[in-house]
Tab-separated table of C-alpha atoms in Angstrom:
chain	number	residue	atom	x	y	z
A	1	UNK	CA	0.000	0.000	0.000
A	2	UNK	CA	2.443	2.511	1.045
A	3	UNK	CA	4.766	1.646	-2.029
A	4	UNK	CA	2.005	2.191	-4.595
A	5	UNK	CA	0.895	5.757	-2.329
A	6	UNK	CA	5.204	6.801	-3.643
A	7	UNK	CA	4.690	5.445	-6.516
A	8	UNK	CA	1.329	8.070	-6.833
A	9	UNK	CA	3.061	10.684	-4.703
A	10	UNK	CA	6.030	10.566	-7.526
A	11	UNK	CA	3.381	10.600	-10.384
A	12	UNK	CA	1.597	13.590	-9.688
A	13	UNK	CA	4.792	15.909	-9.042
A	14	UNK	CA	5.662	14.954	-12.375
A	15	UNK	CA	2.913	15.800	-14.002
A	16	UNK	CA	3.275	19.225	-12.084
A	17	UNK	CA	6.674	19.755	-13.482
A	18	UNK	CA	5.412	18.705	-16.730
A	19	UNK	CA	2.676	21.350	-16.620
A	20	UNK	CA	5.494	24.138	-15.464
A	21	UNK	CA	7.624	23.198	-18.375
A	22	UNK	CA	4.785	23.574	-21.267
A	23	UNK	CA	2.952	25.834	-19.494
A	24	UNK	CA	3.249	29.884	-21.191
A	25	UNK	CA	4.090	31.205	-24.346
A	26	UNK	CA	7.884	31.901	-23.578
A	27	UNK	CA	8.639	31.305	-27.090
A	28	UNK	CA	6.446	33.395	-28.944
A	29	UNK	CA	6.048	36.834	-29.953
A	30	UNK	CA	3.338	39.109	-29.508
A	31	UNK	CA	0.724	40.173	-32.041
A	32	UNK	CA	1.969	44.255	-31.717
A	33	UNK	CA	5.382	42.613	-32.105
A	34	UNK	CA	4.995	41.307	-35.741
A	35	UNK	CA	4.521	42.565	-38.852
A	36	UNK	CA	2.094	40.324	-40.844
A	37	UNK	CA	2.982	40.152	-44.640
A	38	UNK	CA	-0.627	40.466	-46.821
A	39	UNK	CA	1.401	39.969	-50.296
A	40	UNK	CA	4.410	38.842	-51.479
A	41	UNK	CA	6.098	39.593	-54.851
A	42	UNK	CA	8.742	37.461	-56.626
A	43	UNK	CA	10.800	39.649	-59.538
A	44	UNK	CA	13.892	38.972	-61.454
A	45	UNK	CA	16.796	41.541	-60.251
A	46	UNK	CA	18.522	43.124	-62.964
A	47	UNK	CA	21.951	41.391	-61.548
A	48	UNK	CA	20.319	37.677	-62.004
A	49	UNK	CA	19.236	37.484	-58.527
A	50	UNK	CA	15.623	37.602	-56.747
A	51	UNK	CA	13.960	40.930	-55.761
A	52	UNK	CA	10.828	40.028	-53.253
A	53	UNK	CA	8.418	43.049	-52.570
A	54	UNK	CA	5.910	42.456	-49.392
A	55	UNK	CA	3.433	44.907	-48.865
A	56	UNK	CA	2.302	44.938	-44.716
A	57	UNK	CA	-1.131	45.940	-43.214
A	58	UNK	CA	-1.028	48.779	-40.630
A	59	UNK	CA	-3.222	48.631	-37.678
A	60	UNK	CA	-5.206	52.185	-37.141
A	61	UNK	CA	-2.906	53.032	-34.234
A	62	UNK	CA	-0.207	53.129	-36.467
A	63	UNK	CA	-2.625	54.889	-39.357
A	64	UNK	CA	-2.578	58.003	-37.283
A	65	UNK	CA	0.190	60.138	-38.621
A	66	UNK	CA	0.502	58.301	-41.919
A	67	UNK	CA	-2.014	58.804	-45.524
A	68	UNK	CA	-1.331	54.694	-46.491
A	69	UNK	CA	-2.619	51.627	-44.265
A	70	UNK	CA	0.316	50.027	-45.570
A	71	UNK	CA	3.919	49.609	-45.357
A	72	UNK	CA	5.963	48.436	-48.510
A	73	UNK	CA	9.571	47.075	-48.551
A	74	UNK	CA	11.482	44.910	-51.285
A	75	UNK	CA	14.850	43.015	-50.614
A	76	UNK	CA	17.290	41.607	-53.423
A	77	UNK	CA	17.916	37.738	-52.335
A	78	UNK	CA	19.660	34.342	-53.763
A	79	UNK	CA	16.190	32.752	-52.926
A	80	UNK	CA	13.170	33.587	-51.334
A	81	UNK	CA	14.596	32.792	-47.997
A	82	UNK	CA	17.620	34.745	-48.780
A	83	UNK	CA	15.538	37.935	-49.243
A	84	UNK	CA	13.304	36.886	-45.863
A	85	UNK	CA	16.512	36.776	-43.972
A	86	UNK	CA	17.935	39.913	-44.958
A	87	UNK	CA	15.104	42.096	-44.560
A	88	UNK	CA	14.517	40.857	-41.129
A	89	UNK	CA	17.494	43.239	-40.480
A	90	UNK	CA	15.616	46.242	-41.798
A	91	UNK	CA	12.638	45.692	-39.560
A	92	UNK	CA	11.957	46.503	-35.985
A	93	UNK	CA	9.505	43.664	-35.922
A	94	UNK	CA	9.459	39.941	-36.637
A	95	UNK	CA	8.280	39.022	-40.088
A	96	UNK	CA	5.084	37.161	-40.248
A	97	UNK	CA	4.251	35.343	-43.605
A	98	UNK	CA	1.809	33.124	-42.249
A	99	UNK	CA	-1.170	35.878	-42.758
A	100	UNK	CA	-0.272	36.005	-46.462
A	101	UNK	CA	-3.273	36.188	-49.006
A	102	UNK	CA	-1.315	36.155	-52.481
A	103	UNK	CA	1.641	35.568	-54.256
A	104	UNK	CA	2.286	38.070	-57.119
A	105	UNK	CA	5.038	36.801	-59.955
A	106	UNK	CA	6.882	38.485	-62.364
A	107	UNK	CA	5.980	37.838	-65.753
A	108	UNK	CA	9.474	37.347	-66.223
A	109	UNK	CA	10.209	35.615	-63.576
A	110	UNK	CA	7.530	33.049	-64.929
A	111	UNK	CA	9.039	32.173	-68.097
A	112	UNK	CA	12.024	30.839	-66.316
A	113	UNK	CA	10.665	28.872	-63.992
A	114	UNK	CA	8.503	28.571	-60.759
A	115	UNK	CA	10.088	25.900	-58.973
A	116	UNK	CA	13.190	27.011	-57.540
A	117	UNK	CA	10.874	29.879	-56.311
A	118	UNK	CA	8.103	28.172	-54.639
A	119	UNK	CA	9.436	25.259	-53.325
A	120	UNK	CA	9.931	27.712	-49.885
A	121	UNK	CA	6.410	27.807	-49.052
A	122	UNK	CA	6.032	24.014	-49.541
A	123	UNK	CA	9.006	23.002	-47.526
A	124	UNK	CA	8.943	25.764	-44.673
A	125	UNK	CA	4.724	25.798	-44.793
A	126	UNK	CA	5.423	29.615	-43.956
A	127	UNK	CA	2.832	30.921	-46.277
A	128	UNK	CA	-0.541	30.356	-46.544
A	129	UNK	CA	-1.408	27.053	-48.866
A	130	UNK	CA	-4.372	28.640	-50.172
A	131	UNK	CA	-2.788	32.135	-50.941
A	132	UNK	CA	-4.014	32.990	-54.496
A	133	UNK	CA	-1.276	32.953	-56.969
A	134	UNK	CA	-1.138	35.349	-60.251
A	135	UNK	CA	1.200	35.956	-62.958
A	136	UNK	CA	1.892	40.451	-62.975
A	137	UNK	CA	2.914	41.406	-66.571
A	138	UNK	CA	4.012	45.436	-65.584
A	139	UNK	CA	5.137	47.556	-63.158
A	140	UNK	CA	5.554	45.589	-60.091
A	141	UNK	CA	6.680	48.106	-57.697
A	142	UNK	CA	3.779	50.461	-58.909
A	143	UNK	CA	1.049	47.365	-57.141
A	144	UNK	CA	2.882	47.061	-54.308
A	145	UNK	CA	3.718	50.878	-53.234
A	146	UNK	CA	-0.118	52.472	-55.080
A	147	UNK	CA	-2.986	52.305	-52.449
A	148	UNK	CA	-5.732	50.130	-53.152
A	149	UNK	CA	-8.788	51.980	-54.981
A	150	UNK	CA	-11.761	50.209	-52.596
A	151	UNK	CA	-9.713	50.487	-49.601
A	152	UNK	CA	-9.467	46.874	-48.767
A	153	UNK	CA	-6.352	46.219	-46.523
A	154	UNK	CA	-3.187	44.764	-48.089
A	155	UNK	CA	-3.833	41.458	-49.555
A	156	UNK	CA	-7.551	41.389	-49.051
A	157	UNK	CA	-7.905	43.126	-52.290
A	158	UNK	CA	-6.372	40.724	-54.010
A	159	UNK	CA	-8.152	37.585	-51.897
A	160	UNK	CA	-10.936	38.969	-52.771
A	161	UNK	CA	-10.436	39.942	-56.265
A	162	UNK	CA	-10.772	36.045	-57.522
A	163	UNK	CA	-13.280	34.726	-54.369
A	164	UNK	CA	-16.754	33.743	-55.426
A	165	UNK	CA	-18.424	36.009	-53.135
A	166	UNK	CA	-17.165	39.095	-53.705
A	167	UNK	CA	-14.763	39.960	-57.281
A	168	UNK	CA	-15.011	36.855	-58.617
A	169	UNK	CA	-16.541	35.518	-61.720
A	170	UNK	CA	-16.102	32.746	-64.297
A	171	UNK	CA	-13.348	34.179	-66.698
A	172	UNK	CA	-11.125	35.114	-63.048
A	173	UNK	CA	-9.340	31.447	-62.767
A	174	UNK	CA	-8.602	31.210	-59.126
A	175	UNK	CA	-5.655	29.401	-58.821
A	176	UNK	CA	-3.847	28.551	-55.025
A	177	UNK	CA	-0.475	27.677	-54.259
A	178	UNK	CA	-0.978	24.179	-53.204
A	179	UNK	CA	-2.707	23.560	-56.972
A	180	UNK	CA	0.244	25.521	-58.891
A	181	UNK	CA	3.061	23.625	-56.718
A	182	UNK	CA	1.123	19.783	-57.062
A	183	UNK	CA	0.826	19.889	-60.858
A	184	UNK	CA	4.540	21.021	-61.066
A	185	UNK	CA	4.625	17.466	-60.318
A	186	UNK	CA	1.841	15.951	-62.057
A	187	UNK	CA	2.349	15.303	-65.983
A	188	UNK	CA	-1.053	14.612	-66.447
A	189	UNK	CA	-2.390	18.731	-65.343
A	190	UNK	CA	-0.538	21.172	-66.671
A	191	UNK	CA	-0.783	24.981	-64.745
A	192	UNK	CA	-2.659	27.847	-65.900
A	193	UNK	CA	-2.059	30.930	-63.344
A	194	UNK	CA	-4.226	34.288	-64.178
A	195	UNK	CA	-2.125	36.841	-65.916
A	196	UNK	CA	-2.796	40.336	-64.754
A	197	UNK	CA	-1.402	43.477	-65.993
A	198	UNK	CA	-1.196	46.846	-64.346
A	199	UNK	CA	-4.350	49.228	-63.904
A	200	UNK	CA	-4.094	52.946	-64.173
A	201	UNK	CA	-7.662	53.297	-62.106
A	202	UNK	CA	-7.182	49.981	-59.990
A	203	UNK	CA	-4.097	47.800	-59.205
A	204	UNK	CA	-4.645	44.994	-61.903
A	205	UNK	CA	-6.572	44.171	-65.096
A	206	UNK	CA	-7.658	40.348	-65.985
A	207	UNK	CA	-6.132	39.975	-69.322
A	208	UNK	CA	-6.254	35.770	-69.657
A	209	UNK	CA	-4.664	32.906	-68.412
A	210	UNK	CA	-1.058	31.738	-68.975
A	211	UNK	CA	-0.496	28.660	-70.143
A	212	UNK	CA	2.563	26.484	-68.054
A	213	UNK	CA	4.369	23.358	-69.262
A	214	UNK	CA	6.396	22.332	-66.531
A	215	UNK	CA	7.393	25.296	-64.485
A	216	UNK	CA	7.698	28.049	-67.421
A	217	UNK	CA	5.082	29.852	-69.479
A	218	UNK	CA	4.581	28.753	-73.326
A	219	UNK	CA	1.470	30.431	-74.066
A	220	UNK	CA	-1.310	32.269	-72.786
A	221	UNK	CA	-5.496	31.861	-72.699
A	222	UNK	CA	-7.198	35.224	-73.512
A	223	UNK	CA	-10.744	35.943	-71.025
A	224	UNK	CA	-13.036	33.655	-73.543
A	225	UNK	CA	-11.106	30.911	-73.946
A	226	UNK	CA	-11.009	30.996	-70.261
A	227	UNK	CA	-14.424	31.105	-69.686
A	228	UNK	CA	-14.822	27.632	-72.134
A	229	UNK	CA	-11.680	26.251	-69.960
A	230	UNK	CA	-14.406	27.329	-66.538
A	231	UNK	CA	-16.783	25.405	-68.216
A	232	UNK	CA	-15.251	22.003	-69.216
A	233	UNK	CA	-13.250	21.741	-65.791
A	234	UNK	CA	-16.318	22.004	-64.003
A	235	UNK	CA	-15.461	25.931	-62.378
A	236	UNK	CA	-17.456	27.678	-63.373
A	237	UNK	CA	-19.730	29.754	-61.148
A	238	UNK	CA	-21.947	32.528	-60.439
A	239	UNK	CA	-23.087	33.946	-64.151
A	240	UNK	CA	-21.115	35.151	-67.393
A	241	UNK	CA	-22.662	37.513	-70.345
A	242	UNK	CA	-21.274	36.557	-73.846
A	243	UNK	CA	-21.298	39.315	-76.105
A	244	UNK	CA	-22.609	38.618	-79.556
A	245	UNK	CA	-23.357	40.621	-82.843
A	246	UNK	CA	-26.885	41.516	-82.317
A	247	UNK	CA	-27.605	39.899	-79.063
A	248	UNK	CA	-26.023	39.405	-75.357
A	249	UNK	CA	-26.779	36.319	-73.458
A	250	UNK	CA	-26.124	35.157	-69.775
A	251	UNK	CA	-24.495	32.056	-69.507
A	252	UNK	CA	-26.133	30.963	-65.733
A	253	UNK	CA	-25.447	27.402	-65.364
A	254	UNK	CA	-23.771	24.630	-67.032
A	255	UNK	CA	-23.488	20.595	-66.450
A	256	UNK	CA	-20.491	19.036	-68.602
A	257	UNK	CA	-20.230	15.157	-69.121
A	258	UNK	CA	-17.024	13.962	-70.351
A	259	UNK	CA	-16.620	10.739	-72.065
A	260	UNK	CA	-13.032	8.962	-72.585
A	261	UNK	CA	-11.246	6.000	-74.313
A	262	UNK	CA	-7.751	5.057	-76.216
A	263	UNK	CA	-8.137	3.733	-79.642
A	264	UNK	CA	-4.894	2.268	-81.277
A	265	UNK	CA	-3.175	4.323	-78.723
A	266	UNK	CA	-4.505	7.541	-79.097
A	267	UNK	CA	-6.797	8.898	-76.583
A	268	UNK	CA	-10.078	10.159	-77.330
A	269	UNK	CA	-12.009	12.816	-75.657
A	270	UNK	CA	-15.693	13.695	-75.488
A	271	UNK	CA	-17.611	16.490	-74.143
A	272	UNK	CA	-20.824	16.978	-73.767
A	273	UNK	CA	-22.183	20.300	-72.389
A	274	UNK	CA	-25.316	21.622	-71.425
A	275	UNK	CA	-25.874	25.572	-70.885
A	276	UNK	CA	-29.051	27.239	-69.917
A	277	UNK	CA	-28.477	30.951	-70.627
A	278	UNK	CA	-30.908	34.000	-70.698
A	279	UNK	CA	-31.198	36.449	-73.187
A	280	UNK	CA	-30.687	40.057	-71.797
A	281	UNK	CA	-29.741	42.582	-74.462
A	282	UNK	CA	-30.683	42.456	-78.448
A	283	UNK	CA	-30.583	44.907	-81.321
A	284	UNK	CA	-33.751	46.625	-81.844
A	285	UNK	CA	-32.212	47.588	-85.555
A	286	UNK	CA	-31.127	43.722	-85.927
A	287	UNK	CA	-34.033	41.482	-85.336
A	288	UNK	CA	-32.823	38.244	-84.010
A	289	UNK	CA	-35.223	34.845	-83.444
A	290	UNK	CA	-34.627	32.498	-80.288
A	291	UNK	CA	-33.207	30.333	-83.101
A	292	UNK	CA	-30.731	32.570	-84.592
A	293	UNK	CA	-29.693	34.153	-81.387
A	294	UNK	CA	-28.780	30.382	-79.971
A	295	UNK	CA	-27.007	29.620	-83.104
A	296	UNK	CA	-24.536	32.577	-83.414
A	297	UNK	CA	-23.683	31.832	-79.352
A	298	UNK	CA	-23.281	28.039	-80.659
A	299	UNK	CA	-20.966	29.201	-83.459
A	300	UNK	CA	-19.262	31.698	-80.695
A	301	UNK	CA	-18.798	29.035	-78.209
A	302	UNK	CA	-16.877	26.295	-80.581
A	303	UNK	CA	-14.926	29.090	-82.069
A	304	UNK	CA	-13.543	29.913	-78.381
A	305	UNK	CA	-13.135	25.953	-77.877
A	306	UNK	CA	-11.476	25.598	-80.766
A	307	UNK	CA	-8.383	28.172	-80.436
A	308	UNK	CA	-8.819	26.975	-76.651
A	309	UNK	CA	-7.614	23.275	-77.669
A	310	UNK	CA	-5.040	24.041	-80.830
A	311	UNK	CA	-3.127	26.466	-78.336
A	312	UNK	CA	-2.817	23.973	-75.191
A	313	UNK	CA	-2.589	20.846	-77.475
A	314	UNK	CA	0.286	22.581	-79.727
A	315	UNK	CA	2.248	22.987	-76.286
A	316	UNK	CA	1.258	19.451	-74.829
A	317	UNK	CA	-0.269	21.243	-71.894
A	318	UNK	CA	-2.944	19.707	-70.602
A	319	UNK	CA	-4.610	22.404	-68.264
A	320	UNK	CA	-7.769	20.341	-67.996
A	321	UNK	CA	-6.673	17.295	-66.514
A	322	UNK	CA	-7.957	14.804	-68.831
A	323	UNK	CA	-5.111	12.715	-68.342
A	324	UNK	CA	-6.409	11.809	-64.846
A	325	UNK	CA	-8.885	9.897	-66.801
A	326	UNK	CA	-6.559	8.212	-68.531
A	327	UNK	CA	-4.211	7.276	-65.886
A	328	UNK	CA	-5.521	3.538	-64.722
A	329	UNK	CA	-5.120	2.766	-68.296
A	330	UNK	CA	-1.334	3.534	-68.459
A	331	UNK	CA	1.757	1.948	-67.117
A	332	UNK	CA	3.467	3.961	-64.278
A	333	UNK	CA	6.587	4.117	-66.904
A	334	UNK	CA	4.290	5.948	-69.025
A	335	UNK	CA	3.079	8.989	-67.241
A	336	UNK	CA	5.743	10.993	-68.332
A	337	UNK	CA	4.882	10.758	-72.001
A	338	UNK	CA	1.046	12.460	-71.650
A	339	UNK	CA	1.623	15.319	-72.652
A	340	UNK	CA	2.911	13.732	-75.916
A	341	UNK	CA	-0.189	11.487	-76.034
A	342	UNK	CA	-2.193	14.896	-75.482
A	343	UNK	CA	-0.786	16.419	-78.416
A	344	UNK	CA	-2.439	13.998	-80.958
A	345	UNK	CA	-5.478	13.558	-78.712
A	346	UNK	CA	-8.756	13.514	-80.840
A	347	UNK	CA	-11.020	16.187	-78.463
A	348	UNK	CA	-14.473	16.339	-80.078
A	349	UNK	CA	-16.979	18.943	-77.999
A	350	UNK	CA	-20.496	19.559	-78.037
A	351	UNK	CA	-23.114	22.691	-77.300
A	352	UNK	CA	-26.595	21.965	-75.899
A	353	UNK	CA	-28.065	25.439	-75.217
A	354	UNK	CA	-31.093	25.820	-73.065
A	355	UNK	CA	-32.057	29.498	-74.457
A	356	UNK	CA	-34.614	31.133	-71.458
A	357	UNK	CA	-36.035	34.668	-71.230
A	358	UNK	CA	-37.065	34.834	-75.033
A	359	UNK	CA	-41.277	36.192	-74.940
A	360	UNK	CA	-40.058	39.814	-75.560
A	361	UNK	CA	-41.211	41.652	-78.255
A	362	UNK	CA	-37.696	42.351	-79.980
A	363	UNK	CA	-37.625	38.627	-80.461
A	364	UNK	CA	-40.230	36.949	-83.041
């Protein structure tokens, strides 16, 4: 008895000096004592090396005496880390990535590869796994130092420039860092990161979507090829207007079936998709039937599907991920030639348009 009373005795003033041990936050830093990052930027330094830009939120204490609610600083690095390193010297504060919203790269930066410059993130889990990633053709010190036109704190505005509920919409391809860095390793889905160029009235215009074979851009989407690329994966969302000759129509929901097999080793690819749109605009000048107005957005639509599918076949980039379909059929020792087997892959597509909204009187 008196044995297993020690034996308890010795039990619980361990567990005491357990508690005292883990007990406290002696090895962290407060939240007035960090400077949380809302964007990074990745740019190509004139002298070869890497020039990051971050771009910090200011709480209103700090607003007082200053016009911006941010604070902007870039540092020339070897690497990411590199440049996180050395501007840790710079600031009074410790540098806090983990709050970051979106990672910004250079155009040029881009076309010679992603790899070397996001494997940080992936390795170090510093950043955010679902920061937005875009592709910045411009000015990238004009984004990070101009103020944001709605106001939106540092990083939000981007967030929330490509979220469903707010900015977003069906030609915006949100794209996150744990999709761009998986498919750097995938060979059957290829990248394609939004490409954004400078504003003069806001920080960035939507100009497409560039197209990636491995790590490094080949070729670029423009905004209606994009929305047929929303379509067929399966992303799209909300509503989209197509713009026609005498006639605009809302594109407000679509269901896409696809259909795959290999014949004499060539894969073959079918899609079948079913819009239901709404007319909202038309020509009084230019009468237009419900039958004329759904052809021209047929023709439309397999014109944008067409140049969608010569550009990323040409490249062997596979942006749609049919080759997941394809990949119980293949020998592991043959996943690396897909994107050959994509570029001779007969893709056939198909429009069923469910035309709504039509008993006005501009229509006969």
């Amino acid at each position: 008895m008196r044995r297993r009373r020690r034996l308890g005795w010795k039990l619980i003033i361990l567990l005491c000096l357990l508690v005292l041990i883990t007990a406290g936050c002696w090895d962290s830093k407060d939240v007035d004592n960090r400077l949380l990052v809302g964007v990074i930027g990745l740019q190509k330094s004139s002298d070869s090396s890497l020039k990051v830009w971050f771009r910090f939120p200011l709480p209103k204490a700090t607003q007082e005496n200053r016009k911006n609610d941010f604070f902007t600083l870039s540092q020339n690095g070897q690497t990411v880390s590199d440049a996180m390193s050395k501007v840790k010297y710079k600031l009074p504060k410790a540098l806090d990535p983990s709050s970051t919203r979106a990672i910004l790269l250079d155009e040029s930066l881009a076309k010679t590869g992603l790899d070397p410059y996001l494997e940080f993130a992936i390795r170090e889990r510093s950043v955010p796994l679902d920061a937005v990633v875009a592709v910045i053709r411009g000015n990238m010190e004009r984004i990070f130092t101009s103020m944001n036109p709605t106001g939106e704190l540092s990083g939000i505005y981007t967030k929330l420039y490509f979220e469903n509920y707010a900015g977003g919409i069906p030609r915006k391809n949100k794209t996150m860092l744990w999709e761009v860095y998986s498919k750097l390793y995938n060979p059957f889905h290829a990248n394609l990161i939004p490409l954004l160029t400078e504003g003069k009235q806001n920080s960035f215009v939507l100009t497409g979507n560039a197209i990636f074979v491995h790590d490094k851009i080949k070729g670029e989407l423009n905004k209606d090829e994009s929305l047929i690329y929303e379509i067929f994966t399966h992303r799209f969302h909300d509503s989209e207007v197509e713009l026609m000759s005498k006639s605009d129509v809302r594109i407000v929901h679509n269901h896409t079936r696809l259909k795959t097999a290999f014949k004499d080793g060539k894969p073959i690819i079918r899609i079948d998709c079913s819009l239901v749109t709404t007319l909202i605009d038309s020509s009084r000048s230019r009468k237009q039937n419900a039958p004329e107005v759904v052809a021209e957005l047929e023709a439309n639509l397999n014109a944008h599907a067409k140049s969608m599918f010569e550009k990323t076949q040409r490249l062997g980039a596979d942006v749609f991920g049919f080759g997941d379909h394809f990949r119980s059929r293949l020998q592991p020792s043959e996943y690396e030639k897909w994107p050959e087997m994509f570029k001779r892959a007969e893709i056939s597509y198909k429009f069923r348009i469910d035309l709504r909204n039509t008993g006005l009187e501009f229509l006969e």
